[in-house]
C-alpha cells in the first residue's frame, strides 16, 4: 500500500506560500525520516497527508484513491502537542478507545498506568497524555503512522522504550511510518531513508 502526496501546495488566504508542489510517497513496511528547519511546513504537510487539513493545490492518494473522509482514517497523525489532539471533555480512557480498545499488553508496552484512564486530560502530564494518543493511533486497521516530534516531551529512556514498541508493532503489521524530528541521531538510527522537506518541491 502506498501513501502519496501529489504536487501538494499550501497557503492560508493570500499569505505567502508555506510550500509548493511537494511530492512524496510512503510505502507500508518502511520507516522514513522527514527533516527540515522549523517553520518550513513539515507539520502542516503531515496534517494534509492524514486528512486533518486540506491542501491549496494537489492531492493525497492512498493506493491510487483519495483518502476516506468518513470513518476511521488508515493514516494516523500523532501530534507533537497531545493536548491539542484530544477532547478536553473526555476522560483519557474514552480518548484512547475512540477508534479501538488496546489490550493490557499494549498499555504495558507503552507504560500506560490503567489509573490514568479515569482522569481528565488536564490531570495528566504531557508525556502521559501523549502515550494515550499513541495507543489510540495504533489500531489494527492503521496502515500509516505520521509521528510529528511525538516523543519530544519524554525523557530519553522512555523515548527509547516507546520507539521500540512502535517500531516493533509497525514492522509486525507492515505499517508505514514517517518520523518528523529535529533529532538527526534518532532519524539515522531508526529510518530506512531520510527526506529533506525542502527537496520535495
Short mmCIF file of N, CA and C in Angstrom, two decimals, residues 15-170:
data_model
loop_
_atom_site.label_atom_id
_atom_site.label_comp_id
_atom_site.label_asym_id
_atom_site.label_seq_id
_atom_site.Cartn_x
_atom_site.Cartn_y
_atom_site.Cartn_z
N UNK A 15 -1.73 34.83 1.95
CA UNK A 15 -0.39 34.87 2.53
C UNK A 15 0.62 34.18 1.61
N UNK A 16 1.88 34.34 1.94
CA UNK A 16 2.93 33.69 1.17
C UNK A 16 2.76 32.17 1.25
N UNK A 17 3.14 31.48 0.18
CA UNK A 17 3.05 30.03 0.16
C UNK A 17 3.92 29.43 1.26
N UNK A 18 3.34 28.50 2.01
CA UNK A 18 4.11 27.79 3.03
C UNK A 18 5.05 26.79 2.36
N UNK A 19 4.55 26.10 1.35
CA UNK A 19 5.36 25.25 0.48
C UNK A 19 4.60 25.03 -0.82
N UNK A 20 5.34 24.67 -1.87
CA UNK A 20 4.76 24.50 -3.21
C UNK A 20 5.17 23.16 -3.80
N UNK A 21 4.21 22.50 -4.44
CA UNK A 21 4.45 21.32 -5.27
C UNK A 21 5.30 20.25 -4.57
N UNK A 22 4.89 19.91 -3.36
CA UNK A 22 5.60 18.86 -2.61
C UNK A 22 5.12 17.49 -3.06
N UNK A 23 6.06 16.65 -3.44
CA UNK A 23 5.75 15.29 -3.87
C UNK A 23 6.50 14.30 -2.99
N UNK A 24 5.79 13.29 -2.51
CA UNK A 24 6.43 12.28 -1.66
C UNK A 24 5.57 11.02 -1.67
N UNK A 25 6.20 9.89 -1.42
CA UNK A 25 5.47 8.62 -1.34
C UNK A 25 6.03 7.81 -0.18
N UNK A 26 5.14 7.17 0.55
CA UNK A 26 5.50 6.33 1.68
C UNK A 26 4.85 4.97 1.50
N UNK A 27 5.65 3.92 1.55
CA UNK A 27 5.13 2.56 1.38
C UNK A 27 4.91 1.92 2.75
N UNK A 28 3.95 1.02 2.82
CA UNK A 28 3.80 0.23 4.04
C UNK A 28 5.08 -0.59 4.23
N UNK A 29 5.50 -0.72 5.46
CA UNK A 29 6.68 -1.50 5.77
C UNK A 29 7.97 -0.70 5.84
N UNK A 30 7.93 0.57 5.47
CA UNK A 30 9.17 1.37 5.54
C UNK A 30 9.06 2.45 6.61
N UNK A 31 10.22 2.87 7.09
CA UNK A 31 10.31 3.93 8.10
C UNK A 31 11.11 5.07 7.47
N UNK A 32 10.45 6.20 7.27
CA UNK A 32 11.04 7.32 6.55
C UNK A 32 11.17 8.51 7.49
N UNK A 33 12.34 9.13 7.51
CA UNK A 33 12.56 10.34 8.28
C UNK A 33 12.28 11.58 7.46
N UNK A 34 11.67 12.58 8.07
CA UNK A 34 11.40 13.85 7.40
C UNK A 34 12.09 14.96 8.18
N UNK A 35 13.06 15.59 7.55
CA UNK A 35 13.85 16.65 8.18
C UNK A 35 13.58 17.99 7.51
N UNK A 36 13.80 19.05 8.27
CA UNK A 36 13.65 20.39 7.73
C UNK A 36 13.64 21.40 8.86
N UNK A 37 14.01 22.65 8.59
CA UNK A 37 14.05 23.66 9.64
C UNK A 37 12.65 23.99 10.17
N UNK A 38 12.60 24.50 11.37
CA UNK A 38 11.32 24.92 11.96
C UNK A 38 10.65 25.95 11.07
N UNK A 39 9.34 25.80 10.90
CA UNK A 39 8.57 26.77 10.13
C UNK A 39 8.52 26.50 8.64
N UNK A 40 9.14 25.41 8.17
CA UNK A 40 9.14 25.15 6.73
C UNK A 40 7.87 24.46 6.25
N UNK A 41 7.03 23.97 7.19
CA UNK A 41 5.76 23.39 6.79
C UNK A 41 5.63 21.89 7.01
N UNK A 42 6.56 21.27 7.72
CA UNK A 42 6.51 19.82 7.92
C UNK A 42 5.24 19.38 8.62
N UNK A 43 4.87 20.07 9.70
CA UNK A 43 3.68 19.67 10.45
C UNK A 43 2.41 19.85 9.62
N UNK A 44 2.33 20.95 8.88
CA UNK A 44 1.17 21.18 8.02
C UNK A 44 1.10 20.11 6.94
N UNK A 45 2.25 19.76 6.38
CA UNK A 45 2.31 18.70 5.37
C UNK A 45 1.76 17.39 5.94
N UNK A 46 2.15 17.05 7.17
CA UNK A 46 1.65 15.83 7.80
C UNK A 46 0.15 15.91 8.05
N UNK A 47 -0.33 17.06 8.46
CA UNK A 47 -1.77 17.23 8.67
C UNK A 47 -2.54 16.99 7.37
N UNK A 48 -1.99 17.44 6.27
CA UNK A 48 -2.63 17.23 4.97
C UNK A 48 -2.59 15.75 4.59
N UNK A 49 -1.44 15.10 4.81
CA UNK A 49 -1.32 13.68 4.49
C UNK A 49 -2.32 12.83 5.28
N UNK A 50 -2.59 13.25 6.51
CA UNK A 50 -3.50 12.48 7.37
C UNK A 50 -4.96 12.88 7.19
N UNK A 51 -5.22 13.91 6.40
CA UNK A 51 -6.60 14.33 6.17
C UNK A 51 -7.16 15.28 7.19
N UNK A 52 -6.30 15.84 8.06
CA UNK A 52 -6.77 16.81 9.06
C UNK A 52 -6.83 18.23 8.49
N UNK A 53 -6.16 18.45 7.40
CA UNK A 53 -6.15 19.75 6.75
C UNK A 53 -6.21 19.52 5.25
N UNK A 54 -6.66 20.50 4.51
CA UNK A 54 -6.74 20.37 3.05
C UNK A 54 -5.62 21.16 2.40
N UNK A 55 -5.17 20.69 1.26
CA UNK A 55 -4.13 21.40 0.52
C UNK A 55 -4.78 22.48 -0.34
N UNK A 56 -4.02 23.53 -0.62
CA UNK A 56 -4.49 24.57 -1.53
C UNK A 56 -4.46 24.06 -2.97
N UNK A 57 -3.44 23.28 -3.26
CA UNK A 57 -3.28 22.64 -4.56
C UNK A 57 -2.80 21.22 -4.35
N UNK A 58 -3.03 20.36 -5.33
CA UNK A 58 -2.56 18.99 -5.27
C UNK A 58 -3.52 18.06 -4.55
N UNK A 59 -3.10 16.81 -4.38
CA UNK A 59 -3.98 15.82 -3.76
C UNK A 59 -3.17 14.75 -3.05
N UNK A 60 -3.82 14.09 -2.09
CA UNK A 60 -3.23 12.98 -1.36
C UNK A 60 -3.95 11.71 -1.78
N UNK A 61 -3.18 10.69 -2.13
CA UNK A 61 -3.76 9.44 -2.61
C UNK A 61 -3.31 8.27 -1.73
N UNK A 62 -4.23 7.36 -1.48
CA UNK A 62 -3.94 6.13 -0.75
C UNK A 62 -4.21 4.98 -1.69
N UNK A 63 -3.14 4.35 -2.15
CA UNK A 63 -3.26 3.30 -3.15
C UNK A 63 -4.05 3.75 -4.38
N UNK A 64 -3.76 4.96 -4.82
CA UNK A 64 -4.38 5.46 -6.04
C UNK A 64 -5.75 6.06 -5.88
N UNK A 65 -6.29 6.08 -4.65
CA UNK A 65 -7.61 6.65 -4.39
C UNK A 65 -7.50 7.73 -3.32
N UNK A 66 -8.45 8.65 -3.33
CA UNK A 66 -8.44 9.72 -2.33
C UNK A 66 -8.67 9.15 -0.93
N UNK A 67 -8.09 9.82 0.06
CA UNK A 67 -8.27 9.39 1.44
C UNK A 67 -9.75 9.37 1.81
N UNK A 68 -10.20 8.36 2.57
CA UNK A 68 -11.60 8.36 3.01
C UNK A 68 -11.87 9.53 3.94
N UNK A 69 -13.01 10.17 3.77
CA UNK A 69 -13.35 11.33 4.59
C UNK A 69 -14.19 10.97 5.80
N UNK A 70 -14.70 9.74 5.84
CA UNK A 70 -15.53 9.30 6.95
C UNK A 70 -14.95 8.01 7.55
N UNK A 71 -15.33 7.76 8.80
CA UNK A 71 -14.87 6.56 9.46
C UNK A 71 -13.43 6.67 9.94
N UNK A 72 -12.88 5.56 10.36
CA UNK A 72 -11.50 5.54 10.90
C UNK A 72 -10.52 5.80 9.77
N UNK A 73 -9.58 6.70 10.01
CA UNK A 73 -8.59 7.01 8.98
C UNK A 73 -7.43 6.00 9.05
N UNK A 74 -7.10 5.37 7.94
CA UNK A 74 -5.96 4.44 7.94
C UNK A 74 -4.62 5.15 8.07
N UNK A 75 -4.63 6.48 7.93
CA UNK A 75 -3.43 7.30 8.14
C UNK A 75 -3.62 8.07 9.44
N UNK A 76 -2.81 7.77 10.43
CA UNK A 76 -2.95 8.38 11.75
C UNK A 76 -1.77 9.32 12.03
N UNK A 77 -2.09 10.52 12.48
CA UNK A 77 -1.09 11.51 12.83
C UNK A 77 -0.98 11.60 14.35
N UNK A 78 0.23 11.48 14.86
CA UNK A 78 0.50 11.68 16.28
C UNK A 78 1.16 13.04 16.42
N UNK A 79 0.45 13.97 17.04
CA UNK A 79 0.89 15.36 17.13
C UNK A 79 1.99 15.54 18.17
N UNK A 80 2.76 16.60 17.99
CA UNK A 80 3.80 16.93 18.96
C UNK A 80 3.19 17.34 20.29
N UNK A 81 2.07 18.06 20.24
CA UNK A 81 1.41 18.55 21.45
C UNK A 81 0.10 17.81 21.65
N UNK A 82 0.08 16.79 22.50
CA UNK A 82 -1.12 15.93 22.63
C UNK A 82 -2.35 16.67 23.12
N UNK A 83 -2.16 17.74 23.91
CA UNK A 83 -3.31 18.46 24.44
C UNK A 83 -4.14 19.09 23.32
N UNK A 84 -3.54 19.28 22.14
CA UNK A 84 -4.27 19.85 21.01
C UNK A 84 -4.97 18.78 20.18
N UNK A 85 -4.75 17.52 20.53
CA UNK A 85 -5.27 16.42 19.72
C UNK A 85 -6.36 15.63 20.44
N UNK A 86 -6.83 16.14 21.58
CA UNK A 86 -7.83 15.41 22.36
C UNK A 86 -9.00 16.32 22.70
N UNK A 87 -10.10 15.69 23.02
CA UNK A 87 -11.28 16.41 23.50
C UNK A 87 -11.14 16.59 25.02
N UNK A 88 -10.99 17.81 25.51
CA UNK A 88 -10.76 18.00 26.95
C UNK A 88 -11.95 17.58 27.81
N UNK A 89 -13.09 17.35 27.18
CA UNK A 89 -14.28 16.94 27.92
C UNK A 89 -14.41 15.42 28.02
N UNK A 90 -13.47 14.71 27.44
CA UNK A 90 -13.43 13.25 27.52
C UNK A 90 -12.34 12.81 28.48
N UNK A 91 -12.62 11.77 29.23
CA UNK A 91 -11.57 11.20 30.06
C UNK A 91 -10.61 10.40 29.18
N UNK A 92 -9.42 10.13 29.73
CA UNK A 92 -8.37 9.52 28.94
C UNK A 92 -8.77 8.18 28.35
N UNK A 93 -9.55 7.40 29.09
CA UNK A 93 -9.99 6.10 28.57
C UNK A 93 -10.85 6.24 27.33
N UNK A 94 -11.76 7.22 27.35
CA UNK A 94 -12.62 7.44 26.18
C UNK A 94 -11.80 7.93 24.99
N UNK A 95 -10.79 8.75 25.26
CA UNK A 95 -9.91 9.24 24.19
C UNK A 95 -9.16 8.07 23.56
N UNK A 96 -8.58 7.22 24.39
CA UNK A 96 -7.78 6.11 23.88
C UNK A 96 -8.64 5.11 23.10
N UNK A 97 -9.88 4.91 23.56
CA UNK A 97 -10.75 3.91 22.94
C UNK A 97 -11.59 4.48 21.80
N UNK A 98 -11.25 5.67 21.33
CA UNK A 98 -12.05 6.31 20.29
C UNK A 98 -12.13 5.47 19.03
N UNK A 99 -11.03 4.83 18.64
CA UNK A 99 -11.03 4.03 17.42
C UNK A 99 -10.95 2.54 17.66
N UNK A 100 -10.44 2.15 18.83
CA UNK A 100 -10.34 0.73 19.18
C UNK A 100 -10.04 0.62 20.66
N UNK A 101 -9.93 -0.59 21.18
CA UNK A 101 -9.67 -0.78 22.60
C UNK A 101 -8.36 -1.55 22.79
N UNK A 102 -7.25 -0.83 23.05
CA UNK A 102 -5.97 -1.51 23.27
C UNK A 102 -6.05 -2.46 24.47
N UNK A 103 -5.35 -3.59 24.36
CA UNK A 103 -5.37 -4.56 25.45
C UNK A 103 -4.29 -4.23 26.49
N UNK A 104 -4.25 -5.06 27.52
CA UNK A 104 -3.32 -4.81 28.62
C UNK A 104 -1.86 -4.84 28.19
N UNK A 105 -1.53 -5.69 27.22
CA UNK A 105 -0.14 -5.77 26.78
C UNK A 105 0.29 -4.49 26.08
N UNK A 106 -0.65 -3.87 25.35
CA UNK A 106 -0.35 -2.60 24.69
C UNK A 106 -0.12 -1.51 25.73
N UNK A 107 -0.98 -1.47 26.75
CA UNK A 107 -0.82 -0.47 27.80
C UNK A 107 0.52 -0.66 28.51
N UNK A 108 0.88 -1.91 28.76
CA UNK A 108 2.14 -2.18 29.44
C UNK A 108 3.33 -1.77 28.59
N UNK A 109 3.28 -2.07 27.29
CA UNK A 109 4.41 -1.76 26.42
C UNK A 109 4.61 -0.26 26.27
N UNK A 110 3.52 0.51 26.36
CA UNK A 110 3.60 1.96 26.26
C UNK A 110 3.72 2.62 27.65
N UNK A 111 3.82 1.78 28.68
CA UNK A 111 3.96 2.25 30.06
C UNK A 111 2.81 3.16 30.47
N UNK A 112 1.60 2.73 30.12
CA UNK A 112 0.38 3.46 30.49
C UNK A 112 -0.19 2.87 31.76
N UNK A 113 -0.29 3.67 32.79
CA UNK A 113 -0.89 3.24 34.05
C UNK A 113 -2.41 3.20 33.87
N UNK A 114 -3.06 2.06 34.11
CA UNK A 114 -4.52 1.98 33.94
C UNK A 114 -5.28 3.04 34.72
N UNK A 115 -4.69 3.54 35.81
CA UNK A 115 -5.37 4.56 36.61
C UNK A 115 -5.53 5.86 35.81
N UNK A 116 -4.65 6.08 34.84
CA UNK A 116 -4.75 7.30 34.04
C UNK A 116 -6.05 7.36 33.25
N UNK A 117 -6.61 6.21 32.93
CA UNK A 117 -7.77 6.16 32.04
C UNK A 117 -9.01 6.80 32.65
N UNK A 118 -9.02 6.96 33.98
CA UNK A 118 -10.15 7.60 34.65
C UNK A 118 -9.93 9.08 34.91
N UNK A 119 -8.85 9.62 34.34
CA UNK A 119 -8.53 11.03 34.58
C UNK A 119 -8.85 11.87 33.35
N UNK A 120 -9.03 13.17 33.61
CA UNK A 120 -9.23 14.13 32.53
C UNK A 120 -7.87 14.48 31.93
N UNK A 121 -7.82 14.90 30.67
CA UNK A 121 -6.54 15.28 30.07
C UNK A 121 -5.75 16.29 30.90
N UNK A 122 -6.45 17.23 31.53
CA UNK A 122 -5.77 18.25 32.33
C UNK A 122 -5.12 17.68 33.58
N UNK A 123 -5.48 16.45 33.93
CA UNK A 123 -4.92 15.80 35.12
C UNK A 123 -3.71 14.92 34.79
N UNK A 124 -3.34 14.89 33.51
CA UNK A 124 -2.20 14.09 33.07
C UNK A 124 -1.07 15.01 32.61
N UNK A 125 0.16 14.53 32.72
CA UNK A 125 1.29 15.27 32.18
C UNK A 125 1.29 15.15 30.66
N UNK A 126 2.10 15.98 30.00
CA UNK A 126 2.17 15.89 28.55
C UNK A 126 2.63 14.53 28.07
N UNK A 127 3.62 13.95 28.78
CA UNK A 127 4.12 12.64 28.40
C UNK A 127 3.10 11.55 28.60
N UNK A 128 2.34 11.62 29.69
CA UNK A 128 1.29 10.63 29.94
C UNK A 128 0.20 10.71 28.89
N UNK A 129 -0.23 11.93 28.57
CA UNK A 129 -1.28 12.12 27.58
C UNK A 129 -0.80 11.68 26.19
N UNK A 130 0.47 11.92 25.90
CA UNK A 130 1.00 11.51 24.60
C UNK A 130 0.96 10.00 24.45
N UNK A 131 1.23 9.27 25.50
CA UNK A 131 1.18 7.81 25.42
C UNK A 131 -0.24 7.33 25.16
N UNK A 132 -1.21 8.03 25.72
CA UNK A 132 -2.62 7.73 25.43
C UNK A 132 -2.90 7.93 23.94
N UNK A 133 -2.38 9.03 23.38
CA UNK A 133 -2.61 9.33 21.96
C UNK A 133 -1.92 8.32 21.05
N UNK A 134 -0.73 7.86 21.45
CA UNK A 134 -0.03 6.87 20.65
C UNK A 134 -0.82 5.56 20.63
N UNK A 135 -1.31 5.14 21.80
CA UNK A 135 -2.11 3.92 21.85
C UNK A 135 -3.36 4.05 20.98
N UNK A 136 -3.99 5.21 21.02
CA UNK A 136 -5.18 5.45 20.20
C UNK A 136 -4.89 5.28 18.71
N UNK A 137 -3.71 5.71 18.28
CA UNK A 137 -3.37 5.69 16.86
C UNK A 137 -2.97 4.31 16.35
N UNK A 138 -2.62 3.40 17.26
CA UNK A 138 -2.06 2.11 16.84
C UNK A 138 -3.13 1.03 16.67
N UNK A 139 -4.28 1.40 16.16
CA UNK A 139 -5.36 0.44 15.92
C UNK A 139 -4.95 -0.55 14.84
N UNK A 140 -5.54 -1.74 14.85
CA UNK A 140 -5.19 -2.77 13.85
C UNK A 140 -5.39 -2.32 12.41
N UNK A 141 -6.32 -1.41 12.15
CA UNK A 141 -6.58 -1.00 10.76
C UNK A 141 -5.80 0.25 10.37
N UNK A 142 -4.86 0.69 11.21
CA UNK A 142 -3.96 1.77 10.82
C UNK A 142 -2.91 1.22 9.86
N UNK A 143 -2.72 1.90 8.75
CA UNK A 143 -1.73 1.45 7.76
C UNK A 143 -0.51 2.36 7.74
N UNK A 144 -0.69 3.63 8.14
CA UNK A 144 0.43 4.58 8.16
C UNK A 144 0.36 5.41 9.44
N UNK A 145 1.53 5.61 10.04
CA UNK A 145 1.66 6.48 11.20
C UNK A 145 2.57 7.65 10.82
N UNK A 146 2.11 8.86 11.07
CA UNK A 146 2.92 10.06 10.87
C UNK A 146 3.24 10.59 12.27
N UNK A 147 4.48 10.46 12.67
CA UNK A 147 4.89 10.82 14.03
C UNK A 147 5.61 12.16 14.01
N UNK A 148 4.90 13.21 14.42
CA UNK A 148 5.44 14.57 14.36
C UNK A 148 6.04 14.94 15.71
N UNK A 149 7.34 14.71 15.86
CA UNK A 149 8.04 15.01 17.13
C UNK A 149 7.29 14.38 18.31
N UNK A 150 6.86 13.14 18.15
CA UNK A 150 5.90 12.57 19.10
C UNK A 150 6.48 12.26 20.48
N UNK A 151 7.81 12.15 20.61
CA UNK A 151 8.37 11.82 21.92
C UNK A 151 9.21 12.96 22.50
N UNK A 152 9.04 14.15 21.98
CA UNK A 152 9.86 15.28 22.41
C UNK A 152 9.73 15.55 23.91
N UNK A 153 8.52 15.37 24.45
CA UNK A 153 8.31 15.72 25.85
C UNK A 153 8.68 14.60 26.83
N UNK A 154 9.20 13.48 26.32
CA UNK A 154 9.55 12.35 27.17
C UNK A 154 11.05 12.33 27.44
N UNK A 155 11.43 11.74 28.57
CA UNK A 155 12.86 11.60 28.87
C UNK A 155 13.47 10.56 27.93
N UNK A 156 14.80 10.54 27.85
CA UNK A 156 15.50 9.73 26.86
C UNK A 156 15.20 8.23 27.00
N UNK A 157 15.13 7.74 28.23
CA UNK A 157 14.88 6.31 28.44
C UNK A 157 13.48 5.94 27.99
N UNK A 158 12.50 6.77 28.36
CA UNK A 158 11.12 6.50 27.95
C UNK A 158 10.98 6.62 26.43
N UNK A 159 11.65 7.60 25.84
CA UNK A 159 11.63 7.73 24.38
C UNK A 159 12.07 6.43 23.72
N UNK A 160 13.18 5.89 24.19
CA UNK A 160 13.72 4.66 23.60
C UNK A 160 12.73 3.51 23.72
N UNK A 161 12.07 3.39 24.87
CA UNK A 161 11.10 2.31 25.07
C UNK A 161 9.88 2.49 24.17
N UNK A 162 9.39 3.72 24.05
CA UNK A 162 8.22 3.97 23.21
C UNK A 162 8.54 3.68 21.75
N UNK A 163 9.70 4.16 21.29
CA UNK A 163 10.07 3.91 19.90
C UNK A 163 10.25 2.42 19.62
N UNK A 164 10.80 1.69 20.58
CA UNK A 164 10.95 0.25 20.41
C UNK A 164 9.60 -0.41 20.20
N UNK A 165 8.62 -0.03 21.01
CA UNK A 165 7.28 -0.59 20.88
C UNK A 165 6.64 -0.24 19.55
N UNK A 166 6.72 1.04 19.18
CA UNK A 166 6.09 1.49 17.93
C UNK A 166 6.74 0.84 16.72
N UNK A 167 8.07 0.76 16.71
CA UNK A 167 8.78 0.18 15.58
C UNK A 167 8.49 -1.32 15.45
N UNK A 168 8.44 -2.03 16.57
CA UNK A 168 8.14 -3.46 16.52
C UNK A 168 6.73 -3.70 16.01
N UNK A 169 5.78 -2.88 16.48
CA UNK A 169 4.41 -3.05 16.04
C UNK A 169 4.25 -2.69 14.57
N UNK A 170 4.91 -1.62 14.14
CA UNK A 170 4.86 -1.22 12.73
C UNK A 170 5.43 -2.31 11.84
#
